[in-house]
Short mmCIF file of C-alpha atoms in Angstrom, two decimals:
data_model
loop_
_atom_site.label_atom_id
_atom_site.label_comp_id
_atom_site.label_asym_id
_atom_site.label_seq_id
_atom_site.Cartn_x
_atom_site.Cartn_y
_atom_site.Cartn_z
CA MET A 1 117.66 116.89 96.83
CA ALA A 2 117.05 118.71 100.10
CA ALA A 3 114.98 116.85 102.68
CA ARG A 4 112.26 119.49 102.64
CA ASN A 5 111.69 118.91 98.91
CA ARG A 6 111.43 115.15 99.13
CA PRO A 7 107.98 113.54 99.04
CA VAL A 8 106.17 113.79 102.36
CA SER A 9 105.37 110.10 102.04
CA THR A 10 109.09 109.31 102.33
CA ARG A 11 109.09 110.60 105.89
CA ILE A 12 105.87 108.98 107.13
CA LEU A 13 105.81 105.54 105.45
CA SER A 14 107.43 103.98 108.51
CA TRP A 15 107.62 100.41 109.81
CA HIS A 16 105.22 101.47 112.56
CA SER A 17 102.63 102.65 110.05
CA ILE A 18 102.91 99.37 108.15
CA LYS A 19 102.48 97.34 111.34
CA SER A 20 99.44 99.28 112.47
CA GLY A 21 97.80 100.06 109.17
CA PRO A 22 97.15 97.53 106.37
CA PRO A 23 94.25 95.11 106.92
CA PHE A 24 96.08 92.05 105.57
CA GLU A 25 94.09 89.43 107.50
CA GLU A 26 90.72 91.10 107.01
CA LEU A 27 90.98 90.52 103.26
CA ILE A 28 92.23 86.93 103.42
CA PRO A 29 88.70 85.38 103.63
CA ASP A 30 87.74 87.31 100.48
CA LEU A 31 90.84 85.96 98.73
CA PHE A 32 90.27 82.36 99.84
CA ALA A 33 86.61 82.51 98.83
CA ARG A 34 87.72 83.01 95.21
CA ILE A 35 90.01 79.94 95.15
CA PRO A 36 88.48 76.52 94.23
CA ARG A 37 89.72 73.68 96.44
CA ASP A 38 89.03 70.51 94.46
CA GLY A 39 92.56 70.16 93.07
CA VAL A 40 91.22 70.23 89.50
CA THR A 41 89.56 73.58 88.82
CA VAL A 42 92.03 76.13 87.47
CA VAL A 43 92.28 79.56 89.10
CA ASP A 44 94.43 82.50 88.04
CA LEU A 45 96.11 83.63 91.24
CA GLN A 46 97.63 86.64 89.49
CA ASP A 47 94.21 88.22 88.98
CA LEU A 48 93.33 87.56 92.62
CA PHE A 49 96.64 88.90 93.92
CA PHE A 50 96.18 92.16 92.01
CA ARG A 51 92.67 92.48 93.45
CA TYR A 52 93.87 91.69 96.96
CA THR A 53 96.68 94.23 96.86
CA ILE A 54 94.54 97.05 95.49
CA ASP A 55 91.98 96.33 98.22
CA SER A 56 94.60 96.43 100.96
CA ALA A 57 96.41 99.45 99.50
CA THR A 58 93.26 101.56 99.18
CA ALA A 59 92.22 100.63 102.73
CA PHE A 60 95.65 101.65 104.02
CA LEU A 61 95.91 104.85 101.96
CA PHE A 62 92.31 106.07 101.88
CA GLY A 63 90.74 104.39 104.90
CA GLN A 64 88.29 102.56 102.60
CA SER A 65 88.91 99.53 100.40
CA VAL A 66 87.59 99.37 96.84
CA ALA A 67 86.57 95.75 97.68
CA SER A 68 87.47 94.39 94.23
CA LEU A 69 87.66 90.80 95.56
CA LYS A 70 83.93 90.96 96.24
CA MET A 71 83.09 92.21 92.74
CA ASP A 72 82.37 90.45 89.48
CA GLN A 73 84.60 91.29 86.52
CA SER A 74 82.04 93.75 85.14
CA GLU A 75 82.01 95.75 88.38
CA LEU A 76 85.72 96.49 88.66
CA GLY A 77 85.50 100.22 87.92
CA PHE A 78 88.44 101.79 89.76
CA ALA A 79 90.63 98.67 89.57
CA GLN A 80 90.15 98.31 85.82
CA ALA A 81 90.73 102.03 85.24
CA PHE A 82 93.93 101.85 87.30
CA ASN A 83 95.18 98.86 85.26
CA TYR A 84 94.36 100.49 81.94
CA SER A 85 96.04 103.73 82.98
CA GLN A 86 99.30 101.89 83.60
CA GLU A 87 99.15 100.16 80.23
CA ALA A 88 98.53 103.53 78.56
CA ILE A 89 101.43 105.18 80.41
CA THR A 90 103.74 102.42 79.18
CA LEU A 91 102.51 102.84 75.61
CA ARG A 92 103.03 106.60 75.75
CA PHE A 93 106.54 106.06 77.10
CA ILE A 94 107.30 103.74 74.17
CA LEU A 95 105.85 106.19 71.61
CA GLY A 96 107.73 109.15 73.08
CA PRO A 97 106.96 112.40 71.22
CA LEU A 98 104.69 110.48 68.82
CA GLY A 99 102.29 109.97 71.73
CA ARG A 100 101.11 113.56 71.30
CA ILE A 101 99.97 112.83 67.76
CA PHE A 102 97.65 110.00 68.79
CA PRO A 103 95.12 111.08 71.45
CA HIS A 104 94.04 108.30 73.80
CA LYS A 105 90.57 109.23 75.01
CA LYS A 106 89.96 106.06 76.99
CA ALA A 107 93.23 106.49 78.84
CA ASP A 108 92.42 110.11 79.65
CA LYS A 109 89.04 109.02 80.99
CA CYS A 110 90.69 106.37 83.17
CA TYR A 111 93.21 108.90 84.52
CA ARG A 112 90.39 111.22 85.54
CA LEU A 113 88.39 108.40 87.10
CA CYS A 114 91.34 107.32 89.28
CA ARG A 115 92.21 110.83 90.40
CA ASP A 116 88.59 111.82 91.01
CA PHE A 117 88.13 108.69 93.11
CA ALA A 118 91.17 109.50 95.24
CA ALA A 119 90.41 113.24 95.42
CA ARG A 120 87.38 112.75 97.66
CA PHE A 121 89.55 110.99 100.22
CA VAL A 122 92.05 113.85 100.02
CA ASP A 123 89.25 116.32 100.81
CA GLU A 124 88.18 114.17 103.77
CA ALA A 125 91.76 113.91 105.06
CA VAL A 126 92.36 117.66 104.85
CA GLN A 127 89.09 118.38 106.64
CA ALA A 128 90.00 115.90 109.37
CA ALA A 129 93.44 117.48 109.79
CA GLN A 130 91.96 120.98 109.99
CA SER A 131 89.45 119.87 112.64
CA GLU A 132 92.17 118.53 114.93
CA GLY A 133 92.76 120.36 118.17
CA ALA A 134 96.10 121.49 119.47
CA ASP A 135 96.46 118.20 121.33
CA GLY A 136 96.00 116.18 118.11
CA THR A 137 92.44 115.08 118.91
CA SER A 138 89.85 115.14 116.15
CA GLU A 139 86.10 114.97 115.85
CA THR A 140 86.62 112.22 113.27
CA LYS A 141 88.07 109.19 115.01
CA HIS A 142 89.70 106.28 113.18
CA GLU A 143 90.93 103.17 114.92
CA ARG A 144 93.28 102.31 112.04
CA TYR A 145 96.24 104.29 110.76
CA ILE A 146 95.15 106.07 107.54
CA PHE A 147 97.99 107.23 105.31
CA SER A 148 96.09 110.10 103.65
CA HIS A 149 95.25 111.57 107.06
CA GLU A 150 98.89 111.47 108.07
CA LEU A 151 99.85 113.21 104.83
CA ALA A 152 97.24 115.90 105.47
CA ARG A 153 98.81 116.58 108.87
CA ARG A 154 102.09 117.42 107.11
CA THR A 155 100.76 119.52 104.22
CA SER A 156 97.44 121.06 103.18
CA ASP A 157 98.39 121.13 99.47
CA LYS A 158 95.68 118.88 98.03
CA ARG A 159 97.42 118.43 94.68
CA ARG A 160 100.59 117.28 96.40
CA ILE A 161 98.68 114.87 98.67
CA LEU A 162 96.83 113.42 95.69
CA ASP A 163 100.03 112.97 93.66
CA GLU A 164 101.80 111.23 96.53
CA LEU A 165 98.82 108.97 97.25
CA MET A 166 98.70 107.81 93.63
CA ASN A 167 102.47 107.26 93.67
CA VAL A 168 102.38 105.13 96.82
CA LEU A 169 99.30 103.26 95.55
CA LEU A 170 101.29 102.20 92.48
CA ALA A 171 104.32 101.25 94.57
CA GLY A 172 102.37 99.39 97.26
CA ARG A 173 99.96 97.59 94.98
CA ASP A 174 101.92 96.60 91.89
CA THR A 175 105.21 95.57 93.46
CA THR A 176 103.40 93.27 95.88
CA ALA A 177 101.05 91.75 93.32
CA GLY A 178 103.89 91.25 90.84
CA LEU A 179 106.08 89.59 93.47
CA LEU A 180 103.28 87.25 94.60
CA SER A 181 102.25 86.37 91.03
CA ASN A 182 105.78 85.64 89.82
CA MET A 183 106.74 83.74 92.96
CA PHE A 184 103.64 81.53 93.00
CA PHE A 185 104.14 80.76 89.30
CA MET A 186 107.54 79.33 90.22
CA LEU A 187 106.37 77.69 93.47
CA ALA A 188 103.74 75.82 91.49
CA LYS A 189 106.44 74.65 89.05
CA HIS A 190 108.65 73.49 91.95
CA PRO A 191 106.54 71.42 94.37
CA GLU A 192 109.61 70.54 96.44
CA VAL A 193 110.10 74.23 97.22
CA TRP A 194 106.43 74.60 98.15
CA ASP A 195 106.69 71.61 100.50
CA LYS A 196 109.81 73.00 102.15
CA LEU A 197 108.16 76.37 102.59
CA ARG A 198 105.09 74.75 104.16
CA GLN A 199 107.33 72.89 106.60
CA GLU A 200 108.79 76.19 107.79
CA VAL A 201 105.36 77.80 108.06
CA ALA A 202 104.19 74.80 110.10
CA THR A 203 106.40 76.05 112.95
CA LEU A 204 103.72 78.69 113.55
CA GLU A 205 101.37 75.84 114.57
CA GLY A 206 98.46 77.31 112.63
CA ARG A 207 98.39 80.73 114.30
CA LEU A 208 98.39 83.99 112.38
CA PRO A 209 101.96 85.26 111.96
CA SER A 210 103.09 88.37 113.81
CA TYR A 211 105.27 90.87 112.00
CA GLU A 212 108.29 89.71 113.98
CA GLU A 213 107.58 86.05 113.10
CA LEU A 214 107.31 86.95 109.42
CA ARG A 215 110.76 88.48 109.50
CA ASN A 216 112.18 85.35 111.15
CA LEU A 217 110.90 82.90 108.51
CA LYS A 218 114.21 82.53 106.70
CA TYR A 219 113.18 80.22 103.87
CA LEU A 220 110.20 82.46 103.11
CA ARG A 221 112.64 85.34 102.70
CA CYS A 222 114.84 83.14 100.49
CA CYS A 223 111.85 82.45 98.22
CA MET A 224 110.97 86.14 97.97
CA ASN A 225 114.60 87.11 97.34
CA GLU A 226 114.91 84.51 94.60
CA SER A 227 111.69 85.60 92.92
CA LEU A 228 112.79 89.24 93.02
CA ARG A 229 116.17 88.22 91.61
CA LEU A 230 114.84 86.12 88.75
CA HIS A 231 111.80 88.30 88.00
CA PRO A 232 112.45 91.78 89.44
CA VAL A 233 109.18 93.70 89.53
CA VAL A 234 111.00 96.83 88.28
CA PRO A 235 113.29 95.24 85.67
CA VAL A 236 114.66 98.41 84.07
CA ASN A 237 115.24 101.86 85.45
CA GLY A 238 117.07 105.08 84.79
CA ARG A 239 118.36 108.29 86.30
CA ILE A 240 119.03 111.80 84.93
CA ALA A 241 122.17 113.66 85.94
CA LEU A 242 121.14 116.93 87.61
CA ARG A 243 124.68 118.24 87.26
CA ASP A 244 127.96 117.19 85.67
CA THR A 245 129.17 114.05 87.41
CA VAL A 246 131.40 111.01 87.00
CA LEU A 247 130.45 107.36 87.31
CA PRO A 248 133.33 105.39 88.87
CA LYS A 249 133.12 102.52 86.38
CA GLY A 250 131.73 101.70 82.97
CA GLY A 251 134.20 103.32 80.60
CA GLY A 252 137.21 102.13 78.69
CA LYS A 253 137.67 98.90 76.78
CA ASP A 254 137.33 96.80 79.92
CA GLY A 255 134.38 98.78 81.35
CA ARG A 256 136.30 99.62 84.51
CA SER A 257 137.34 103.20 83.80
CA PRO A 258 135.40 106.28 85.00
CA VAL A 259 132.69 107.73 82.76
CA PHE A 260 131.88 111.46 82.53
CA MET A 261 128.13 112.17 82.57
CA PRO A 262 127.27 115.77 81.63
CA GLU A 263 124.24 117.50 83.14
CA GLY A 264 120.99 116.24 81.58
CA SER A 265 122.37 112.83 80.59
CA THR A 266 120.07 109.85 81.06
CA ILE A 267 121.56 106.70 82.56
CA GLU A 268 119.55 103.54 81.92
CA TYR A 269 120.30 100.25 83.64
CA ASN A 270 118.87 96.76 83.26
CA VAL A 271 118.18 95.13 86.63
CA TYR A 272 116.72 92.03 84.95
CA ALA A 273 119.97 91.30 83.11
CA MET A 274 122.17 92.10 86.11
CA HIS A 275 120.22 89.69 88.33
CA ARG A 276 121.06 86.86 85.92
CA ARG A 277 124.81 87.41 85.75
CA LYS A 278 126.52 84.06 86.16
CA ASP A 279 129.68 85.64 87.58
CA ILE A 280 127.60 86.89 90.52
CA TYR A 281 124.83 84.31 90.98
CA GLY A 282 126.47 81.16 89.66
CA ALA A 283 126.21 78.97 86.58
CA ASP A 284 122.53 78.28 87.35
CA ALA A 285 121.58 81.99 87.49
CA ASP A 286 118.63 81.35 85.16
CA VAL A 287 117.16 78.75 87.55
CA PHE A 288 114.71 79.36 90.40
CA ARG A 289 116.63 78.06 93.42
CA PRO A 290 115.85 79.77 96.77
CA GLU A 291 118.57 77.75 98.52
CA ARG A 292 121.22 80.02 97.00
CA TRP A 293 120.20 82.60 99.64
CA GLU A 294 120.47 80.27 102.64
CA ASN A 295 123.04 80.73 105.42
CA GLY A 296 124.39 83.95 103.98
CA GLN A 297 125.86 82.20 100.93
CA LEU A 298 124.80 85.10 98.74
CA GLN A 299 125.18 88.67 99.93
CA PRO A 300 125.15 90.95 96.88
CA ARG A 301 125.10 94.70 97.35
CA TRP A 302 124.52 96.93 94.34
CA GLU A 303 124.33 93.79 92.19
CA TYR A 304 120.85 93.10 93.67
CA LEU A 305 118.38 95.94 93.16
CA PRO A 306 114.77 94.68 93.22
CA PHE A 307 113.65 97.96 94.79
CA ASN A 308 116.66 100.02 93.66
CA GLY A 309 118.70 101.73 96.38
CA GLY A 310 120.10 104.89 97.85
CA PRO A 311 118.02 108.07 98.30
CA ARG A 312 115.56 106.95 95.60
CA ILE A 313 114.85 103.49 96.99
CA CYS A 314 111.27 102.33 96.46
CA LEU A 315 108.88 103.73 99.09
CA GLY A 316 106.81 100.56 98.99
CA GLN A 317 109.66 98.11 99.68
CA GLN A 318 108.86 97.24 103.29
CA TYR A 319 105.13 97.32 102.61
CA ALA A 320 105.50 94.95 99.64
CA LEU A 321 107.73 92.47 101.46
CA THR A 322 105.53 92.42 104.55
CA GLU A 323 102.31 91.94 102.61
CA ALA A 324 103.76 89.36 100.21
CA GLY A 325 105.20 87.40 103.14
CA TYR A 326 101.92 87.48 105.04
CA VAL A 327 99.84 86.32 102.06
CA THR A 328 102.33 83.54 101.28
CA VAL A 329 102.21 82.25 104.86
CA ARG A 330 98.42 82.23 104.89
CA MET A 331 98.32 80.42 101.53
CA ALA A 332 100.76 77.81 102.87
CA GLN A 333 98.60 77.33 105.96
CA GLU A 334 95.42 76.99 103.92
CA PHE A 335 96.50 74.85 100.95
CA ARG A 336 98.47 71.59 100.96
CA THR A 337 99.17 71.22 97.24
CA LEU A 338 99.91 73.88 94.65
CA LYS A 339 99.95 72.48 91.13
CA SER A 340 100.83 74.46 88.01
CA GLN A 341 98.23 74.37 85.26
CA ASP A 342 100.40 76.26 82.78
CA PRO A 343 102.45 73.89 80.60
CA GLY A 344 104.77 76.64 79.38
CA PRO A 345 107.59 78.57 81.02
CA TRP A 346 107.21 81.97 82.67
CA GLU A 347 106.81 84.76 80.09
CA GLU A 348 106.98 88.46 80.80
CA ALA A 349 104.24 91.07 80.70
CA LEU A 350 105.79 94.49 81.20
CA THR A 351 103.89 97.69 81.93
CA LEU A 352 105.28 99.88 84.70
CA THR A 353 106.10 96.68 86.57
CA LEU A 354 106.79 93.07 85.62
CA CYS A 355 104.39 90.15 86.00
CA SER A 356 103.50 86.91 84.23
CA ARG A 357 102.12 87.30 80.72
CA ASN A 358 99.89 84.23 81.08
CA GLY A 359 98.87 84.81 84.69
CA THR A 360 99.49 82.34 87.49
CA LYS A 361 97.21 79.42 86.67
CA VAL A 362 97.15 76.73 89.35
CA SER A 363 94.92 74.21 91.10
CA VAL A 364 95.05 73.60 94.85
CA THR A 365 93.85 71.24 97.55
CA PRO A 366 93.16 72.27 101.16
CA ALA A 367 95.52 71.54 104.02
#
């Protein structure tokens, strides 16, 4: 695909925008306020992580958070509509052509609610871009980087801006919340890993981590890598051949011969299964063990695709890893113990992304 036809968001979702934009710390007090600290009361961190990430993503994208962490369950209008829309999209994908036979009025209402909510921020962003002078100054000043405003500086097509905002909202919110939920489910089941992680975080001496410090916390990255390996947030994916092409491997009796893929063919691949291959990850590939990533022991290439790769790599990858790392560090600084209150193993809940079917039920005590 030519560069000019790629999503505008691909070209502006830079490391600089991530560093200067998302209000990660501003939302931490709202997150902590929802977590009981007596070591007995059970809290579902998965619900809180999904609220946190939609709050941070909407603040980054629209310039205004939906503030779901401050709401009671009955007040979660946009957040609930966004969740239901994803479930409905998954159902329609499963039904295929049969989906046209069964109208889904609630889903259609949720779609409209989400797009109407975002559309007003698109209008504001376009107006702000049009009011800018030749020197880039504007009558509407914002201290924080706002993604929708940057999009509006690149294109005035409101439909395109809206579509790209909703796409990045899904990528930035769900991948992060799924990673945090799945990882904390396993951290709670493995207290020795939680203790080791807290020891590394203790090197910060209680201060808020900078972006550079986050990237240098090696065991934190091991934990995130292992969670994304064992429970990839996008567990299955596919591509359509735009022209006749040949895959270098996959054919023949041994699966090592080339495979011809005619134009229009769909290629599906299972990341979840590949991440558990024992010939790549060892005999304990089904076990949560972050240490397998230490000291460069494991350096897979195309065998490790939590965010896919190549020209279609996930736009929200750096955003998700930065936010998940930041939240994990702050949780480790705030809470000494993390105890699982779910007697069963991790079970999957799959919509457009993968998270825990039973939530992430834990109890904690303060540091």
